[in-house]
Short mmCIF file of C-alpha atoms in Angstrom, two decimals:
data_model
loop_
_atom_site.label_atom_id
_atom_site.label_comp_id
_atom_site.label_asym_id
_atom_site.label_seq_id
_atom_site.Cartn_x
_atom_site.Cartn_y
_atom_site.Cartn_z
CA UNK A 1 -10.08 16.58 11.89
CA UNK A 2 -11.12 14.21 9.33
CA UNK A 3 -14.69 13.49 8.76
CA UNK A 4 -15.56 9.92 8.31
CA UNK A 5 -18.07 10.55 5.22
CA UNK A 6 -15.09 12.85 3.25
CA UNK A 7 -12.22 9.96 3.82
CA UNK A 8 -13.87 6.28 3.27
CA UNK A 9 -16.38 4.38 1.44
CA UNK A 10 -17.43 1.49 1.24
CA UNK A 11 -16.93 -1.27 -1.44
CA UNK A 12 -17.80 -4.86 -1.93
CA UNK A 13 -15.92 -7.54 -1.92
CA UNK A 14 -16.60 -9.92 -4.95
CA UNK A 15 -17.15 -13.51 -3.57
CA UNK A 16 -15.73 -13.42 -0.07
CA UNK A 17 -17.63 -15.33 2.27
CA UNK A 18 -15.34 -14.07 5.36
CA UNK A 19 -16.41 -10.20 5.07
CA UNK A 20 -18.47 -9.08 2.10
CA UNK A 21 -16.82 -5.16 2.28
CA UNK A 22 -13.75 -3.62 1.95
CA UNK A 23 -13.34 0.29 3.00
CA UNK A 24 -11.57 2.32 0.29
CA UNK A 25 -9.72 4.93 1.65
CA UNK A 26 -10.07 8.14 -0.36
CA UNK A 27 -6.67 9.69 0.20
CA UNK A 28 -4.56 6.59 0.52
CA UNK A 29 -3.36 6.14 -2.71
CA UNK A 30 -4.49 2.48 -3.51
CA UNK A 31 -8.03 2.04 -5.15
CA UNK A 32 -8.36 5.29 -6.29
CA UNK A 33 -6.84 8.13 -7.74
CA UNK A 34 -5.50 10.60 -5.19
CA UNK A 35 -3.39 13.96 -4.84
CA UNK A 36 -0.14 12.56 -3.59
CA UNK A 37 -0.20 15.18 -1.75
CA UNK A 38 -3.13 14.43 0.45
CA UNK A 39 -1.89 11.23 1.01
CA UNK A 40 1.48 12.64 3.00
CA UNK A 41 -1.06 15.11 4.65
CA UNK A 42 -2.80 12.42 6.23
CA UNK A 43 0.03 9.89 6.75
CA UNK A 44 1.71 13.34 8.41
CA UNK A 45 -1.14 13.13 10.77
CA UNK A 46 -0.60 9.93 11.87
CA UNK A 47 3.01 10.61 12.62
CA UNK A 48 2.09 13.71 14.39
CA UNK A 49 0.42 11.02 16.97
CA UNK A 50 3.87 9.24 17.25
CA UNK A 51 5.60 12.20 18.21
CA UNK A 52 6.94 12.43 21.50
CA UNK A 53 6.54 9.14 22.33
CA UNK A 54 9.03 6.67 23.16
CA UNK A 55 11.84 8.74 22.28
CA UNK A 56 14.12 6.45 24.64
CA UNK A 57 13.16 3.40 22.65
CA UNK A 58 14.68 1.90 20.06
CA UNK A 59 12.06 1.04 17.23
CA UNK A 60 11.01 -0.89 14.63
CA UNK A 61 7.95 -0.07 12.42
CA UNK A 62 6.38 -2.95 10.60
CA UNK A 63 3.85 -2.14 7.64
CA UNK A 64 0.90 -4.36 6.45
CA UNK A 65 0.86 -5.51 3.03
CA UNK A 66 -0.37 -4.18 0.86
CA UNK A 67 -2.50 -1.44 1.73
CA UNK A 68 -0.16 0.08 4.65
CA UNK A 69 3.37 -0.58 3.13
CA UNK A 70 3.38 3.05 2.32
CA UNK A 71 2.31 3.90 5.91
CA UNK A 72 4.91 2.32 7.54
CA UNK A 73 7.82 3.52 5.99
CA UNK A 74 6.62 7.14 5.81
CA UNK A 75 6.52 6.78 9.01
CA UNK A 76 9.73 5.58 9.86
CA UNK A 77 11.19 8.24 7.56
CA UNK A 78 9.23 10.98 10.10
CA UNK A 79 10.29 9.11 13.10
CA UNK A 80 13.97 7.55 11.14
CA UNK A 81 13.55 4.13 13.01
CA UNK A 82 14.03 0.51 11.75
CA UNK A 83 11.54 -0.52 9.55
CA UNK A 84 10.07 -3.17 7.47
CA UNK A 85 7.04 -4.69 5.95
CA UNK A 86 4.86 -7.68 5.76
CA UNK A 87 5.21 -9.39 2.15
CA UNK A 88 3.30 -11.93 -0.14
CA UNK A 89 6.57 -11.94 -2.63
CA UNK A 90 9.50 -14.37 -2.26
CA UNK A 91 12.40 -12.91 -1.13
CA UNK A 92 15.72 -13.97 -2.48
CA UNK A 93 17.51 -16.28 -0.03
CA UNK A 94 14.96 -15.04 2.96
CA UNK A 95 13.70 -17.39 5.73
CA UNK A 96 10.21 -16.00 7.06
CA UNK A 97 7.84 -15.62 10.18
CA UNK A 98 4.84 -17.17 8.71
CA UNK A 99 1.09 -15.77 9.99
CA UNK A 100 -2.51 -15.46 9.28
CA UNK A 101 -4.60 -12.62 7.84
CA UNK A 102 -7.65 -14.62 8.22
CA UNK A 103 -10.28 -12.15 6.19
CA UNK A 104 -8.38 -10.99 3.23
CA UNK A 105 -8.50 -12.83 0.06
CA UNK A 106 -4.69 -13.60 0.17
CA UNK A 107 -4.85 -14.98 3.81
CA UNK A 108 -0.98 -16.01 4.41
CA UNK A 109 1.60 -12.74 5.27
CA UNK A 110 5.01 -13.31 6.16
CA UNK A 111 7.99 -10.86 7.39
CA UNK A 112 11.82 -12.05 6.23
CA UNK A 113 12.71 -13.35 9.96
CA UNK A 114 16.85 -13.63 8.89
CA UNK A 115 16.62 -9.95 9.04
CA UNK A 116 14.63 -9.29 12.46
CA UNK A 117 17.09 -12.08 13.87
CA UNK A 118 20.44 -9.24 13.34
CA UNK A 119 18.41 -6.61 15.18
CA UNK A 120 15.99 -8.50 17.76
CA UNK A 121 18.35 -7.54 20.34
CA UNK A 122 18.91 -3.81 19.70
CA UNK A 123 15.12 -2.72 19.52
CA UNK A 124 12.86 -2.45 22.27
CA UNK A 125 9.63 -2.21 20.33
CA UNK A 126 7.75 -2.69 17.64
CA UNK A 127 4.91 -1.21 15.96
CA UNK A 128 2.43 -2.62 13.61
CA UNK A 129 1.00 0.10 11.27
CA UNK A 130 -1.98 -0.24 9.64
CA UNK A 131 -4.70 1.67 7.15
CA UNK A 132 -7.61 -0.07 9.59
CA UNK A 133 -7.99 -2.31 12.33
CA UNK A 134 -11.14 -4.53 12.53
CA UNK A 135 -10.49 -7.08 15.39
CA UNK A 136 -6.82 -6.37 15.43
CA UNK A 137 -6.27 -10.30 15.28
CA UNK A 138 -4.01 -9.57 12.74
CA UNK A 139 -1.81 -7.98 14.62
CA UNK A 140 -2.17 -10.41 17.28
CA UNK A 141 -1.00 -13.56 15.31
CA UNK A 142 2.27 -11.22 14.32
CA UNK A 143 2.76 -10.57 17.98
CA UNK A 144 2.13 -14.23 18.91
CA UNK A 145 4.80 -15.41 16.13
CA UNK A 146 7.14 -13.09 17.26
CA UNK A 147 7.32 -13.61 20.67
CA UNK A 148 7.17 -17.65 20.01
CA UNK A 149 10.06 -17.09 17.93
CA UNK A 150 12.46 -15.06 20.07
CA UNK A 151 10.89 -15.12 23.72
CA UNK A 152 12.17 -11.82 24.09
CA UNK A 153 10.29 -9.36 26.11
CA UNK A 154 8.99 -6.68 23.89
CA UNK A 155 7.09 -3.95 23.97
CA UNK A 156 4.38 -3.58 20.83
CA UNK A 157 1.99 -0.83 19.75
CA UNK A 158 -0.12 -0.50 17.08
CA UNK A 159 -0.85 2.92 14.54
CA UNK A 160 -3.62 3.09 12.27
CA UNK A 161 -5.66 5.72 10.25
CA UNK A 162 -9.52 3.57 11.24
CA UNK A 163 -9.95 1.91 14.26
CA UNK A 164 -13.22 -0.56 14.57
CA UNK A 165 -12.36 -3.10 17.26
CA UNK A 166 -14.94 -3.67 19.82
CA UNK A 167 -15.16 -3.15 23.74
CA UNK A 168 -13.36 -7.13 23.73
CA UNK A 169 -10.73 -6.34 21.47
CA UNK A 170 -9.29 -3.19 22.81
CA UNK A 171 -9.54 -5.10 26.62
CA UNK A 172 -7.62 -7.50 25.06
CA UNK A 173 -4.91 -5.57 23.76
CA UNK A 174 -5.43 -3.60 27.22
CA UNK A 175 -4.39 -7.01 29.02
CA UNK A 176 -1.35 -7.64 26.64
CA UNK A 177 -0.33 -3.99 27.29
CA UNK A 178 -0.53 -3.35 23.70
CA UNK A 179 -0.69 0.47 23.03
CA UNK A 180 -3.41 1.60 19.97
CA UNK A 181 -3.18 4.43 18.21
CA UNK A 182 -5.67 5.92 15.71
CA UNK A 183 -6.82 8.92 13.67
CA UNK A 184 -10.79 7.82 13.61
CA UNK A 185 -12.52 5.59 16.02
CA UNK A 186 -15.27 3.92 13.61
CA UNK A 187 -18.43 1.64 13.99
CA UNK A 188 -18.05 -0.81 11.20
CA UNK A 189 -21.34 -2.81 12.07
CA UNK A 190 -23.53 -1.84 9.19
CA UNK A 191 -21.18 -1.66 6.27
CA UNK A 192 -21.87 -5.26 5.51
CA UNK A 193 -25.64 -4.59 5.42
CA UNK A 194 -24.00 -0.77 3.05
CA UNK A 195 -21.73 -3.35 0.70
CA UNK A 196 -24.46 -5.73 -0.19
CA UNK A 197 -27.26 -3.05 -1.40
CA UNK A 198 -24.86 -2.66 -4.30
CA UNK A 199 -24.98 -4.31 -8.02
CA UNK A 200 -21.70 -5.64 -9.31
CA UNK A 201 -23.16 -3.60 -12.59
CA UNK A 202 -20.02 -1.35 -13.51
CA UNK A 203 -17.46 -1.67 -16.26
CA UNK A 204 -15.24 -4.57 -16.01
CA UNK A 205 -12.49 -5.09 -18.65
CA UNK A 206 -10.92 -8.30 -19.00
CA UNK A 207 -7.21 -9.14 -19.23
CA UNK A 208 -5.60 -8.42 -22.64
CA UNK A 209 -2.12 -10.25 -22.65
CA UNK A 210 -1.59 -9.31 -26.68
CA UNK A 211 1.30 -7.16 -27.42
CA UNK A 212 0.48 -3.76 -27.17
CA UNK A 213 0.54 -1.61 -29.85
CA UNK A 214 1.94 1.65 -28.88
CA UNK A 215 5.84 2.81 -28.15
CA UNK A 216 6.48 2.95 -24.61
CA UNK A 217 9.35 3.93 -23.22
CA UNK A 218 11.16 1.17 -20.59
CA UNK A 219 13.86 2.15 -18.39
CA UNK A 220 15.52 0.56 -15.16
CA UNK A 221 16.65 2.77 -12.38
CA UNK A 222 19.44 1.45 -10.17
CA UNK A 223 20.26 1.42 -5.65
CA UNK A 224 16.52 0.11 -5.03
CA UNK A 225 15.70 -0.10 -1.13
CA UNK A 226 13.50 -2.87 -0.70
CA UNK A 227 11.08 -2.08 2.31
CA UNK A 228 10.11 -5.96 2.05
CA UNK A 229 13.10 -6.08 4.10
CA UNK A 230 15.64 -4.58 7.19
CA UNK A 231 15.99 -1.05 6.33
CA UNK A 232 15.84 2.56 8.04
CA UNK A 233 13.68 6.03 7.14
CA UNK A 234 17.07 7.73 6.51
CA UNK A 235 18.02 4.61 4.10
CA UNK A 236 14.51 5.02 2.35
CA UNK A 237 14.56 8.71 1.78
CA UNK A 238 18.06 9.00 0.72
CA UNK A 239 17.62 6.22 -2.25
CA UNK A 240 14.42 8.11 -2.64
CA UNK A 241 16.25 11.83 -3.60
CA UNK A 242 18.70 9.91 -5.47
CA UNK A 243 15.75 8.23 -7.54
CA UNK A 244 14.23 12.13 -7.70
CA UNK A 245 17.80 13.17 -9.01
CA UNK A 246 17.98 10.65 -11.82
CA UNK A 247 14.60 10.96 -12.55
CA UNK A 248 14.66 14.58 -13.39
CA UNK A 249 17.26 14.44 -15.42
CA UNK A 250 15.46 11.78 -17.42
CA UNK A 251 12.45 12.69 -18.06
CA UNK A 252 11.00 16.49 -19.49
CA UNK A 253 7.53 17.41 -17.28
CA UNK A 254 5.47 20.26 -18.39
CA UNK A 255 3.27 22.39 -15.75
CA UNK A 256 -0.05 22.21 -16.15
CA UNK A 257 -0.09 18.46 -17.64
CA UNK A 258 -2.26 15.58 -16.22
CA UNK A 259 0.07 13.02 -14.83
CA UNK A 260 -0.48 9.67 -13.66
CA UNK A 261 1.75 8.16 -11.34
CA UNK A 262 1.23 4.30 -11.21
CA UNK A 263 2.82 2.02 -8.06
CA UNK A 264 2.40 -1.50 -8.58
CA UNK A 265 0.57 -3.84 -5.51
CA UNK A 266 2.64 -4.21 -2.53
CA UNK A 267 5.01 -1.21 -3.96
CA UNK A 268 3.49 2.44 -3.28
CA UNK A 269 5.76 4.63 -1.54
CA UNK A 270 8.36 5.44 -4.01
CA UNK A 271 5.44 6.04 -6.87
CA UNK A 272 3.78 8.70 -4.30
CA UNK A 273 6.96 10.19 -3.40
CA UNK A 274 7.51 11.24 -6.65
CA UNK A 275 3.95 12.42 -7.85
CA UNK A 276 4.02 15.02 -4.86
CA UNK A 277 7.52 16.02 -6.47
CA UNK A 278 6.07 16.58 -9.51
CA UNK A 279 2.92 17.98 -7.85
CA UNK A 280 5.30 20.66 -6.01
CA UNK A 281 6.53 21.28 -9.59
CA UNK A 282 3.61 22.34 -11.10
CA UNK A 283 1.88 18.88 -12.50
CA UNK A 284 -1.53 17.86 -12.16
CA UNK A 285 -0.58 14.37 -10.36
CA UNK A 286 -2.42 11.24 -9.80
CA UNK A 287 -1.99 8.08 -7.68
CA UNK A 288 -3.25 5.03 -7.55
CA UNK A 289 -1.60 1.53 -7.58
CA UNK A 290 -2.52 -1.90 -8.89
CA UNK A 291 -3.80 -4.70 -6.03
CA UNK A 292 -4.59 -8.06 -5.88
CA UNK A 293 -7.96 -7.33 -3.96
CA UNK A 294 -10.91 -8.40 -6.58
CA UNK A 295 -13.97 -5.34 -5.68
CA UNK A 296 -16.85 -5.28 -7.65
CA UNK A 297 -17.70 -2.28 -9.37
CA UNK A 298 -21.31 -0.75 -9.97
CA UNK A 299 -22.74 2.39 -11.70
CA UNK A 300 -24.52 3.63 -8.67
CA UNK A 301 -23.57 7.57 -8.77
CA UNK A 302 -23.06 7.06 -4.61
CA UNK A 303 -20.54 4.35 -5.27
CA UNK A 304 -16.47 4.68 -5.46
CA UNK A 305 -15.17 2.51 -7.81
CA UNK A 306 -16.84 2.46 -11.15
CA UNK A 307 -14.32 1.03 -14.02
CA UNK A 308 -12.19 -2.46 -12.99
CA UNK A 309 -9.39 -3.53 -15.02
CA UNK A 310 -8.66 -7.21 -14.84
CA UNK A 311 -4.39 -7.81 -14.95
CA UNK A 312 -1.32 -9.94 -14.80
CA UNK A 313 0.60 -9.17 -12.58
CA UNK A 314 4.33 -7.87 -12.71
CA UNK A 315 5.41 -9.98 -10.71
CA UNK A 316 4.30 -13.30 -11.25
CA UNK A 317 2.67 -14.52 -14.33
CA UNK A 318 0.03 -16.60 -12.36
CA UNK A 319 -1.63 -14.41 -10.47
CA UNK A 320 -4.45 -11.64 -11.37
CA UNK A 321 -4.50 -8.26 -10.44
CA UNK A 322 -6.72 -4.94 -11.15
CA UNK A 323 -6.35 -1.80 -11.27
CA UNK A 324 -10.09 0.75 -10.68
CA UNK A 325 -11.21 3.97 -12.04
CA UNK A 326 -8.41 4.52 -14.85
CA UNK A 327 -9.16 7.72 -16.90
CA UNK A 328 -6.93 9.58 -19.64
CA UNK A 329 -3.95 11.52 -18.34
CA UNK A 330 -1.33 13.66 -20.81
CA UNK A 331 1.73 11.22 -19.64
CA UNK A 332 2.00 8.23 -17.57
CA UNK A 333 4.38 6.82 -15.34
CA UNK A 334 4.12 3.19 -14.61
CA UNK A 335 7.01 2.80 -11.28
CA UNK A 336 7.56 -0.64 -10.50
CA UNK A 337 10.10 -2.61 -7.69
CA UNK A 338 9.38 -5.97 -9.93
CA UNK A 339 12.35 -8.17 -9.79
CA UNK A 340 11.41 -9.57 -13.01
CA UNK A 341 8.97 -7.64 -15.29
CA UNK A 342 6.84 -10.15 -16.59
CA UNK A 343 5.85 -9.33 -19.93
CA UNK A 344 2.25 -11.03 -20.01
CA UNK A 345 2.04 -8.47 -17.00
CA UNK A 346 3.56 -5.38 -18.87
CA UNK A 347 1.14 -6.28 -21.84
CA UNK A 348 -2.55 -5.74 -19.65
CA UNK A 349 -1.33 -3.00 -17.76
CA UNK A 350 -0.05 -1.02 -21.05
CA UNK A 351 -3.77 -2.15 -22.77
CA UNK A 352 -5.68 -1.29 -20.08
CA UNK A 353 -3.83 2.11 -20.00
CA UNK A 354 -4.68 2.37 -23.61
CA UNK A 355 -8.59 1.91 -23.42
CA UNK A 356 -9.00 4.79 -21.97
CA UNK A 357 -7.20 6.58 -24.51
CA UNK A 358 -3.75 6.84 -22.89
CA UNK A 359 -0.84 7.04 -24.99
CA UNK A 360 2.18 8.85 -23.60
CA UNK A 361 3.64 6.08 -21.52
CA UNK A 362 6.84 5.35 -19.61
CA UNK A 363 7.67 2.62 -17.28
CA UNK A 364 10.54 2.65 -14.93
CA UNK A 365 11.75 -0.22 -12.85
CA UNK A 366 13.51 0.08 -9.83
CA UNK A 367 16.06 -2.71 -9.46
#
C-alpha cells in the first residue's frame, strides 16, 4: 500500500486562475526523475485492480494526455485489449471527437474518431485511465461525446492511480453506472491553500534556440506504433521488443553508468520501457519527460521541483515546453515519436541538457 506523503506532492501552477496546483506524481515518470522501474511497479498495481474483471467484454482502454498516455497502454499490454489515447497533436488524415478539459492549461483534447468508428461495434466498453481524477468531468464530457456520436449503448469505467471526487461526483457516476477504480482515495481540499504558500523563487532557464555546440548523435528507428491512435497491447509490446532489439545492437551501455532516458510530452511509454531494460541490465536509469504544463519552481527544501527549463517543442515550433529537475548523467538518451523534429526544438533541449554539464548525448526518433 502506497502512502500518500511517499507518492505525491504538490506543485503550483504558474498563472492559472482555474486551479492554482498541480500534484506531481513521484513515480510516474513525468515531472521528475524516476526509476523506470517503479513506475511499472505502480502502473502493475493498477492493473492488478483490472484483473478479473470483465473478462467477457470486449475492451477498449483510452489514456489521458499527457500525463496518463503511459498508463493506458501499459495497461492494455497487461490486459492486451484495444487501446488508444487522447491527443493535442494533429494526426495525419484523422477526423476527431472534440472535448473539454476545462482546468488544464491546454483545455481542448481530442481522440481520432475515424478509428473508434471501425471498432464501435465490436467493443462493449470502454475505460478512461487516468493519473488522478478531481471531479471526473473530464471523463464525463468524453462519455457525453461518445455516446452523442454513436448512440450506442456502452458500458464505461474509469482507472486511476488518485481519486478526489466528492460525495456528488461519485453519485453521479453511480447514476450513469459508471464503474471507478482507484489505488488512493484522496482529499484534495487544502492543496490550493499547500500550492500558494510557495515562492516561484527556483532556477528558471530560458529557451536557448542557438545551435548547440556539442556532437550528438541522431538516429531514426523504424515500425513506430502510434498510441495516438487504434492499436492493441500485443501491437505495442511487440514494436516495443523489436525497438529493444535494434536498440541493443546500436548502442554500447556500460553497468554501473548514470543514464537518462528522456520521452518527449505526450510520448512516455516507449522511453520507460526501455530505461527498465537497461535498468534490468545493470544501468543506473532515469525518467522523466518534457510537458507543456508551465509549474513554478522554488528553493524551499520541502518542495519537488527545483530547476525549470524553458523549451521548444519537438513538435511544433510555436509552442513552449519545459522540462524540471535536470542533473548530469554519464549518457543520455533523448527518445522521441516527433513526426518532424523541429530543429529550434532539438536546439533547447540539447542546451538545456548541456547546462548541467551533460555531454554524452544521443537522440533517437521513432518514425
Amino acid at each position: 500500500m502506497y502512502k500518500l506523503e511517499e507518492l505525491i506532492s504538490i506543485a503550483k501552477r504558474e498563472n492559472n486562475i482555474k486551479r492554482n496546483y498541480l500534484i506531481v506524481n513521484k513515480f510516474q515518470g513525468k515531472h521528475v526523475p524516476v526509476n523506470p522501474q517503479d513506475t511499472f511497479c505502480l502502473f502493475e498495481d493498477l492493473s492488478n485492480i483490472l484483473k478479473g474483471k470483465y473478462l467477457k467484454e470486449n475492451i477498449l482502454i483510452i489514456g489521458f494526455a499527457e500525463t496518463a498516455t503511459a498508463i493506458g497502454a501499459y495497461l492494455a499490454v497487461k490486459l492486451n485489449t484495444y487501446c488508444i489515447q487522447t491527443t493535442r497533436e494533429n494526426i495525419d488524415k484523422a477526423q476527431y471527437l472534440f472535448f473539454s478539459e476545462t482546468h488544464s492549461h491546454a483545455v481542448q483534447q481530442k481522440i481520432v474518431k475515424n478509428h473508434i468508428d471501425g471498432i464501435i461495434n465490436k467493443i462493449d466498453r470502454i475505460i478512461f485511465a487516468e493519473d488522478e481524477i478531481t471531479t471526473g468531468n473530464t471523463i464525463l464530457n468524453a462519455i457525453n461525446k461518445i455516446n452523442e456520436t454513436y448512440g450506442k449503448k456502452l458500458k464505461f469505467s474509469v482507472i486511476s492511480i488518485l481519486n478526489a471526487m466528492n460525495n456528488d461526483n461519485i453519485k453521479e457516476y453511480s447514476k450513469r453506472k459508471i464503474d471507478i477504480y482507484y489505488i488512493l482515495k484522496i482529499n484534495n481540499e487544502k492543496y490550493p491553500e499547500i500550492a500558494e504558500k510557495y515562492y516561484a523563487d527556483g532556477k528558471y532557464v530560458s529557451a536557448d534556440e542557438n545551435d548547440y555546440k556539442i556532437n550528438v548523435n541522431y538516429t531514426e528507428f523504424k515500425n513506430r506504433v502510434d498510441t495516438r491512435c487504434l492499436t492493441t497491447g500485443s501491437e505495442i509490446i511487440d514494436s516495443f521488443e523489436k525497438f529493444y532489439h535494434e536498440w541493443k545492437n546500436k548502442f554500447d551501455f556500460e553497468k554501473n553508468k548514470k543514464i537518462l532516458i528522456l520521452g518527449t510530452e505526450e510520448f512516455m511509454f516507449l522511453p520507460l520501457y526501455i530505461g527498465s531494460k537497461l535498468k534490468n541490465a545493470g544501468c543506473d536509469v532515469k525518467c522523466h519527460a518534457t510537458t507543456r504544463s508551465p509549474i513554478d519552481v522554488s528553493q524551499s527544501t520541502d518542495y519537488i521541483l527545483n530547476s525549470r527549463y524553458e523549451l521548444v517543442s519537438l513538435y511544433d515550433d510555436n509552442r513552449k515546453t519545459f522540462i524540471y529537475n535536470l542533473d548530469k548523467y554519464d549518457r543520455v538518451y533523448i527518445i522521441t515519436d516527433a513526426y518532424s523534429l523541429s530543429r529550434k526544438g532539438l536546439n533547447t533541449i540539447i542546451n538545456a541538457l548541456c547546462t548541467c554539464g551533460n555531454k554524452d548525448i544521443d537522440v533517437i526518433r521513432w518514425c
